[in-house]
Short mmCIF file of C-alpha atoms in Angstrom, two decimals:
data_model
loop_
_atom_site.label_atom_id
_atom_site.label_comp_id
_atom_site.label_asym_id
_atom_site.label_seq_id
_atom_site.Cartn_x
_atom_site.Cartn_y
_atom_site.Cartn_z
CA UNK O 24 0.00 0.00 0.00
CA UNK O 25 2.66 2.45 0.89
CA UNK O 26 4.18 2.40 -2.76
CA UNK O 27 0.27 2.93 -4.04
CA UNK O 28 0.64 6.16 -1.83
CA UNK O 29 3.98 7.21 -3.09
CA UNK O 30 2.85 6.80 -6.57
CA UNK O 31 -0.58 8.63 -6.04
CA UNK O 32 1.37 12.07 -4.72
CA UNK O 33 3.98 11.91 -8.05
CA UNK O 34 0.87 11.74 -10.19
CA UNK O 35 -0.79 15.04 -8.66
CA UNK O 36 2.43 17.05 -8.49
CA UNK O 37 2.92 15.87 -12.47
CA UNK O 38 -0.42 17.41 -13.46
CA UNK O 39 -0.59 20.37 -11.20
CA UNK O 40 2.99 21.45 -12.25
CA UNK O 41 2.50 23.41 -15.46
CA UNK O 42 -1.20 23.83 -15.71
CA UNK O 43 -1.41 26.64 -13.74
CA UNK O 44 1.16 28.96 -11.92
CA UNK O 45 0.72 29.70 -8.08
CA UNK O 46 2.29 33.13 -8.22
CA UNK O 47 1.54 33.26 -4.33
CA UNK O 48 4.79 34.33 -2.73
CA UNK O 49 6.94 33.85 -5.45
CA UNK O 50 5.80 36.98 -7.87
CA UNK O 51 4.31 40.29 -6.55
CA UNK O 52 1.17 41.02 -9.05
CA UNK O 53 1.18 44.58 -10.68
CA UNK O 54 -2.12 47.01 -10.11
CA UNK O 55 -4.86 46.35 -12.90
CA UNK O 56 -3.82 48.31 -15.75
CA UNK O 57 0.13 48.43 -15.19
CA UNK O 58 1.31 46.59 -18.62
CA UNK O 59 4.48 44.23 -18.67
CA UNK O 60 6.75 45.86 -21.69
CA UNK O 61 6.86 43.31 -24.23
CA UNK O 62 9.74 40.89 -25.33
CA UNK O 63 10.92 41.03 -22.22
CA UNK O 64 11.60 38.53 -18.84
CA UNK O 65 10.42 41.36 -15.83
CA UNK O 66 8.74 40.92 -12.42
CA UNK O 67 7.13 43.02 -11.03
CA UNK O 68 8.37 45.16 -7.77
CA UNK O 69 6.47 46.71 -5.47
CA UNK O 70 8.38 49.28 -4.02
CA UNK O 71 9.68 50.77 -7.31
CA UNK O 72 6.18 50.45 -8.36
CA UNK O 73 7.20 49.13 -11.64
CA UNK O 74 8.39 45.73 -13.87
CA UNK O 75 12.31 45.33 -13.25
CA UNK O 76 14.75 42.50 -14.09
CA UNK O 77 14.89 39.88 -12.25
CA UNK O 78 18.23 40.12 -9.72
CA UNK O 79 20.38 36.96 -10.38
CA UNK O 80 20.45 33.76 -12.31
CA UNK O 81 18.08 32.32 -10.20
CA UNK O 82 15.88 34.68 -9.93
CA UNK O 83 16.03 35.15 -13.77
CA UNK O 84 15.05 31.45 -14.70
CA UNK O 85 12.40 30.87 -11.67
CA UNK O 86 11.03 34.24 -13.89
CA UNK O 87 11.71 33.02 -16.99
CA UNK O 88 9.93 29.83 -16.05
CA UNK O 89 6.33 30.98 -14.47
CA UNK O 90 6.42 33.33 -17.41
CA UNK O 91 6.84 30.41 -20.04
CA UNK O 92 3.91 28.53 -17.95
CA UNK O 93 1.69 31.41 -18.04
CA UNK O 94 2.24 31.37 -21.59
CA UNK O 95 1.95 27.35 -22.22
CA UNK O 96 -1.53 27.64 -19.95
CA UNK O 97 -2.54 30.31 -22.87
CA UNK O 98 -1.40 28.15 -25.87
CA UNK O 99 -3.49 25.18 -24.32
CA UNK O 100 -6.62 27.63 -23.82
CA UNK O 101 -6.40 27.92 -27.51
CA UNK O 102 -6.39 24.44 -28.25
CA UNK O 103 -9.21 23.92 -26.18
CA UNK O 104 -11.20 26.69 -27.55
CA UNK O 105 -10.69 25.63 -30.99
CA UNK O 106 -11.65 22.24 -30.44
CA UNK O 107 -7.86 21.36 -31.36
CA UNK O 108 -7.92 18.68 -28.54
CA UNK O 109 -10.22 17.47 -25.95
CA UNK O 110 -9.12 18.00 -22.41
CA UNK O 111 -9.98 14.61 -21.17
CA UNK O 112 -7.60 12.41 -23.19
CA UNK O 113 -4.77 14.39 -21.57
CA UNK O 114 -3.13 11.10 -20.02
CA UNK O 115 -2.40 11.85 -16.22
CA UNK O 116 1.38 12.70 -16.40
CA UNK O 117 1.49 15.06 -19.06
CA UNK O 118 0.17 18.32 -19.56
CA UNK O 119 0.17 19.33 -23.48
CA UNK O 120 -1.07 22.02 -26.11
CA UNK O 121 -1.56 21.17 -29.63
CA UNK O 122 1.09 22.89 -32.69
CA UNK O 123 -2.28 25.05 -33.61
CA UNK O 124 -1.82 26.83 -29.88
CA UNK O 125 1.60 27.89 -30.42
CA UNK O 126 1.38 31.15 -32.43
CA UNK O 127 -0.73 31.52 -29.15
CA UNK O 128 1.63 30.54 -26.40
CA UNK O 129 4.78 32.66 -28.59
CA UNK O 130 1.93 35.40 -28.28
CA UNK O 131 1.59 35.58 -25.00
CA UNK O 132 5.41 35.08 -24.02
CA UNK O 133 5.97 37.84 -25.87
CA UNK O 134 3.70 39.92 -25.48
CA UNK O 135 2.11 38.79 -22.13
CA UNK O 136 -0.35 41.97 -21.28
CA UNK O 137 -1.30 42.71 -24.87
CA UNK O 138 0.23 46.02 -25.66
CA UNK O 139 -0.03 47.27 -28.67
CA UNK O 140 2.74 45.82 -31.54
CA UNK O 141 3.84 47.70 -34.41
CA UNK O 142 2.31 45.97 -37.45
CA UNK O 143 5.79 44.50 -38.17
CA UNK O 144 6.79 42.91 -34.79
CA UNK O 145 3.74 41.31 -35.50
CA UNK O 146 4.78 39.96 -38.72
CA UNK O 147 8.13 38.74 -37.71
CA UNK O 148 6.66 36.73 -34.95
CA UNK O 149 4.16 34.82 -37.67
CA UNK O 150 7.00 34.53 -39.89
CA UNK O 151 8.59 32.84 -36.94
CA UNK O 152 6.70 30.87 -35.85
CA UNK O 153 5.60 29.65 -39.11
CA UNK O 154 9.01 28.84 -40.28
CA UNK O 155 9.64 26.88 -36.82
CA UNK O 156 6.30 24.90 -37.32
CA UNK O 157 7.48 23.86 -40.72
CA UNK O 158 11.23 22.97 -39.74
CA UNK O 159 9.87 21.07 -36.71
CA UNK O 160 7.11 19.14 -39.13
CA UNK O 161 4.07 20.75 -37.02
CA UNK O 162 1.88 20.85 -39.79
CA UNK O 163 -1.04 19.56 -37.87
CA UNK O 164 -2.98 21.76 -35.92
CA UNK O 165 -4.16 19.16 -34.21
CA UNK O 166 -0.62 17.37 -33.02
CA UNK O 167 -0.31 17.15 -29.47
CA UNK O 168 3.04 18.68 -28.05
CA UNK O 169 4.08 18.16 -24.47
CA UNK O 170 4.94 20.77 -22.38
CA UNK O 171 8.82 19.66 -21.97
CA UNK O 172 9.18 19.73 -25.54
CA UNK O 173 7.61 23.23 -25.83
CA UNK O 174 9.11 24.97 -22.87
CA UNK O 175 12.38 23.30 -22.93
CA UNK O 176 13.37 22.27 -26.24
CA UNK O 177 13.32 24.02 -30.00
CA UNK O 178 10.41 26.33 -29.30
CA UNK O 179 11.60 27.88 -26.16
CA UNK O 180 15.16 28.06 -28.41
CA UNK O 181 13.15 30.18 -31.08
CA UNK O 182 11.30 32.06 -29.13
CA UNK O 183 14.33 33.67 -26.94
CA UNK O 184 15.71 34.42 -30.15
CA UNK O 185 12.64 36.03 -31.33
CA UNK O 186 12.44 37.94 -28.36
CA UNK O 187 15.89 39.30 -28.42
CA UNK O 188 15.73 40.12 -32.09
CA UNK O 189 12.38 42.03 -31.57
CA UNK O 190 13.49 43.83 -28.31
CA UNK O 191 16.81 45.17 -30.41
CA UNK O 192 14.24 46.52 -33.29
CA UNK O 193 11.66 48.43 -30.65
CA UNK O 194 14.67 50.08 -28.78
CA UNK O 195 16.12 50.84 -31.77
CA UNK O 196 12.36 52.47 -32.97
CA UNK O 197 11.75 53.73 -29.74
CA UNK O 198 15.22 55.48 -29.61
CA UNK O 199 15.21 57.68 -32.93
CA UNK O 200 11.56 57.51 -33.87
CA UNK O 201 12.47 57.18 -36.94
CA UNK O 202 14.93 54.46 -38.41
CA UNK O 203 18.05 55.33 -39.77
CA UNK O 204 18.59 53.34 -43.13
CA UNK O 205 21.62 52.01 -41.42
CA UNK O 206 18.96 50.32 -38.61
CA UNK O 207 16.77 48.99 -41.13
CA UNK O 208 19.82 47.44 -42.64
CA UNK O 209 20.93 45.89 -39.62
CA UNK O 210 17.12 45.20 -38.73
CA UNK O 211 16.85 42.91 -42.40
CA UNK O 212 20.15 41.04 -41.08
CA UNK O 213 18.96 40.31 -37.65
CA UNK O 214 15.36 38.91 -39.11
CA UNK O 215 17.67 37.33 -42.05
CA UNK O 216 19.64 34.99 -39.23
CA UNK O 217 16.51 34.05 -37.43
#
């Protein structure tokens, strides 16, 4: 019986774990309305009233991590909503979203409190993702993905990338307004390596 037991807890910790996040003590929550910049891995703090980087390594990936979660538990919403998969033939240990929620889940990593993109960031991150679908052979909507291969493997890979790439273009908008020739130059080789 004791083994039974043992077994019983794994199972519950291995579906609990990236469903949803329990930002309890581990991530102070902004005030409604307080958007997190996009392309970006910030936390919130309360005393500077405002979304910082995290302090550390650690504190970095434990960030990193509820962030990509968040953003899994939004890719999997999609699925659901779509009728991509049904919920019920998730087997116990694994938790997944289907390749149709990923434009989703990159979506909300990226851009995790909906602020407004310029109409190219936008485009990049379809192009993205659609070239990673195609490399990775997710060309059915339907295929389930588990959430070690999408927060761990080529995915979270790409989407770092994507993130670094698009966070290098909006500083260098943000900076000038307008961008120099030699930017958009620079810009064309950055989306050229991705």
């Amino acid at each position: 019986a004791m083994d039974e037991e043992e077994e019983e807890e794994d199972e519950d910790e291995e579906v609990e774990y990236p469903g949803g996040v329990d930002f309890g003590a581990a991530q102070e929550r902004a005030p409604d309305g307080v958007k997190r910049p996009p392309f970006s891995i910030k936390k919130w703090h309360d005393e500077h009233k405002a979304y910082v980087d995290p302090e550390g390594e650690k504190e970095y990936r434990d960030t990193e991590e509820a962030h990509l979660r968040e953003s899994f538990s939004a890719g999997r919403m999609h699925g659901i909503k779509f009728g991509l998969h049904d919920d019920h033939r998730d087997d116990e240990h694994q938790v997944k979203m289907t390749a149709g929620g990923i434009l989703a889940y990159f979506m909300a990593a990226l851009n995790p409190d909906d602020v407004e993109l310029h109409p190219d960031e936008v485009s990049v991150i379809e192009k993205t993702v659609a070239d990673m679908k195609r490399h990775e052979g997710l060309n059915d909507d339907k295929q389930q993905l588990f959430y070690g291969y999408v927060a761990n493997g080529k995915p979270k890979k790409r989407l770092l990338k994507l993130m670094g790439t698009l966070n290098t273009m909006r500083t260098a908008r943000d900076g000038i307004g307008a961008m120099s020739a030699e930017d958009q130059m620079n810009e064309r080789d950055l989306l050229a390596d991705m």
